[in-house]
Tab-separated table of C-alpha atoms in Angstrom:
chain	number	residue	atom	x	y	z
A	208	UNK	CA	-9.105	-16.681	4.125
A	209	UNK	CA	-7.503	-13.488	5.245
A	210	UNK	CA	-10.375	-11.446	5.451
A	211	UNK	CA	-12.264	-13.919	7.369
A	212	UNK	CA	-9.680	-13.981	10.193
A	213	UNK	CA	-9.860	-9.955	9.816
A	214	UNK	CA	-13.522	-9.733	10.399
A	215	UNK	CA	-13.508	-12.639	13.188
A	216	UNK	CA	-10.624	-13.575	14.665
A	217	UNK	CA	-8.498	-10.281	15.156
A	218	UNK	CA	-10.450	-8.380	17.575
A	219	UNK	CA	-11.630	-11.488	19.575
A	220	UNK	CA	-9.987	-11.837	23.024
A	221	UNK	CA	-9.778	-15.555	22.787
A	222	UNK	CA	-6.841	-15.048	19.565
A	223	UNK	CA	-3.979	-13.321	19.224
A	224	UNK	CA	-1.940	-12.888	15.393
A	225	UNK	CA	1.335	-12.780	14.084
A	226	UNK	CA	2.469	-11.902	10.751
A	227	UNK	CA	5.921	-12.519	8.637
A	228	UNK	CA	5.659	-9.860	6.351
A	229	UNK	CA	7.732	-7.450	3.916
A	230	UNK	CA	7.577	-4.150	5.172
A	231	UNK	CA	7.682	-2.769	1.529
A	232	UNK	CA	4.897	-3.332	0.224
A	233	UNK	CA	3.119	-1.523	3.002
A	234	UNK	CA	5.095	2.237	2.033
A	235	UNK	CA	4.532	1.730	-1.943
A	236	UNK	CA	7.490	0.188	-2.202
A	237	UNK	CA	7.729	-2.651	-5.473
A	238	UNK	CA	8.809	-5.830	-3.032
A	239	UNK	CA	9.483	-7.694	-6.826
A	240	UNK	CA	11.877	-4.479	-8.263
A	241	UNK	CA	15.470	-5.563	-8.757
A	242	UNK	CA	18.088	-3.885	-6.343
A	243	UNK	CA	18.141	-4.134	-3.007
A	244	UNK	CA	18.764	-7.825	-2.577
A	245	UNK	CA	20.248	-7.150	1.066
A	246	UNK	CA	16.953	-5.239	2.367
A	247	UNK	CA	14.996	-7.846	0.758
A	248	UNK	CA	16.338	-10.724	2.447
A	249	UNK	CA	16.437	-8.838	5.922
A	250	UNK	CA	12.884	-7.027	5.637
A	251	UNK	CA	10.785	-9.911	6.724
A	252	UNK	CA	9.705	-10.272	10.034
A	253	UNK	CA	7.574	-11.209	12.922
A	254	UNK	CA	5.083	-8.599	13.991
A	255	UNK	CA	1.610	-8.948	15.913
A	256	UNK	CA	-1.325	-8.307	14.617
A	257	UNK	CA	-3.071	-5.982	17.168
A	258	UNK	CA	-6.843	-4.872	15.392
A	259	UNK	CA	-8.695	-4.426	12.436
A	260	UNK	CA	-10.924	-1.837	11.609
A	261	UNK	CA	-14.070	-2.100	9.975
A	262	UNK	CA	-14.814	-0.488	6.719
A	263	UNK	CA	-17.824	0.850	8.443
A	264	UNK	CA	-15.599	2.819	11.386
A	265	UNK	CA	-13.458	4.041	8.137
A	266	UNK	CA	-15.339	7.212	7.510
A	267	UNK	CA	-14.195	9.282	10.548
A	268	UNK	CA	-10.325	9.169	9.050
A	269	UNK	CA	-9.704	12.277	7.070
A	270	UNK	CA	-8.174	11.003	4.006
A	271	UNK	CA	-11.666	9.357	2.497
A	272	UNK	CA	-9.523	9.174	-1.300
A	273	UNK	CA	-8.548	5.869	-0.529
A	274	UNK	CA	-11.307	3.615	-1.741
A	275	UNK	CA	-9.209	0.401	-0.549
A	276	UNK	CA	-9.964	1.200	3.239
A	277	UNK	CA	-13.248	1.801	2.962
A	278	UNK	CA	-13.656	-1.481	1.089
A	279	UNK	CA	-11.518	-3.559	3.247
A	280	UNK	CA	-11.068	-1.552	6.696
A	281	UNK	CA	-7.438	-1.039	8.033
A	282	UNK	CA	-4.984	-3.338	9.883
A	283	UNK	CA	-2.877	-2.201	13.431
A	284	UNK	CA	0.325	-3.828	12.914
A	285	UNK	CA	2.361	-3.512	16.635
A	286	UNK	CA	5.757	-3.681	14.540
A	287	UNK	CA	8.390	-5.318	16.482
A	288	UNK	CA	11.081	-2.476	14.626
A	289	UNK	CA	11.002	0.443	17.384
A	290	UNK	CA	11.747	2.960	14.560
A	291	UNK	CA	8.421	1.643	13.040
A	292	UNK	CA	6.252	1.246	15.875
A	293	UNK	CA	1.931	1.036	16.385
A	294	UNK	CA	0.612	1.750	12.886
A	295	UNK	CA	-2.499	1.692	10.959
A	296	UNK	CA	-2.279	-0.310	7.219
A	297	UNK	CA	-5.134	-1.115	4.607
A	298	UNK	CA	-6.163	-4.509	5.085
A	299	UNK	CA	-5.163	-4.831	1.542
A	300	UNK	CA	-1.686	-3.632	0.914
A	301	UNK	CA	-1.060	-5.576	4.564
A	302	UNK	CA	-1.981	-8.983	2.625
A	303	UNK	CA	0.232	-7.724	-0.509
A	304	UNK	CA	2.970	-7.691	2.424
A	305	UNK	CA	1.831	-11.325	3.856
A	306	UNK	CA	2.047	-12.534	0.358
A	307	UNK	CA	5.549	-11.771	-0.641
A	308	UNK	CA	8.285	-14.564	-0.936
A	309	UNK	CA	10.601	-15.235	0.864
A	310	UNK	CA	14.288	-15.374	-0.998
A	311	UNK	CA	15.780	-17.971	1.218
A	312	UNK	CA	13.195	-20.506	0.413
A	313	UNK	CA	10.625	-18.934	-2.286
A	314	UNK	CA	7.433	-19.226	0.559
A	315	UNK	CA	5.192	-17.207	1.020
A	316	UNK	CA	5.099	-15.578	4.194
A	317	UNK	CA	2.047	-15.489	6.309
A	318	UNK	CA	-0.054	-15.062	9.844
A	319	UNK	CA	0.063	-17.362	13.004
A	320	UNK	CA	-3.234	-17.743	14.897
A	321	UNK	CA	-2.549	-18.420	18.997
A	322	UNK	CA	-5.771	-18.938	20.695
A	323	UNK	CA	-5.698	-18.271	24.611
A	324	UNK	CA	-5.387	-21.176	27.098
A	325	UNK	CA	-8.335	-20.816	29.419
A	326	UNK	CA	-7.634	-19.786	33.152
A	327	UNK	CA	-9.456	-22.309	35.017
């Protein structure tokens, strides 16, 4: 499940992530609003998944309103967009972005696990 790979698999040096996501989602934006068909079908993309953050680590970040990260920790998304860059998402509204369709097809998008070839 997604939260399994957040609390085990992100932050291990043996994996590396990649999402196709809908940016919207992330900056409350409704991904299933009408209008917009254009940005919808060109929104998705490939990103890396650089870290999670424990729930736990949660409290030192000022805004302590949101109850979602301190349930579910954040996510570092390295976003591929320059304009967008390095930024921290709740682990939740990051899997409402994983979890959008795609219009092309009508799949849902998702994460890629790599793990690292040893160097022997």
């Amino acid at each position: 499940t997604f939260m399994f790979h957040m609390r085990s698999g992100i932050n291990n040096p043996n994996y590396r992530y990649i999402a196709n996501f809908l940016r919207t989602p992330l900056f409350f934006s409704d991904p299933s609003s009408k209008g917009n068909l254009l940005k919808k079908l060109l929104s998705g993309h490939w990103s890396p998944v650089l870290a999670w953050i424990d729930p736990a680590e949660c409290s030192e970040f000022e805004d302590n309103s949101i109850d979602e990260i301190h349930k579910y920790g954040l996510v570092m998304v390295g976003d591929v967009n320059k304009k967008f860059g390095t930024y921290l998402a709740p682990a939740t509204r990051f899997l409402k972005a994983l979890n959008t369709k795609q219009v092309m097809d009508g799949c849902c998008r998702g994460m890629i696990r790599l793990k690292i070839a040893s160097q022997n």
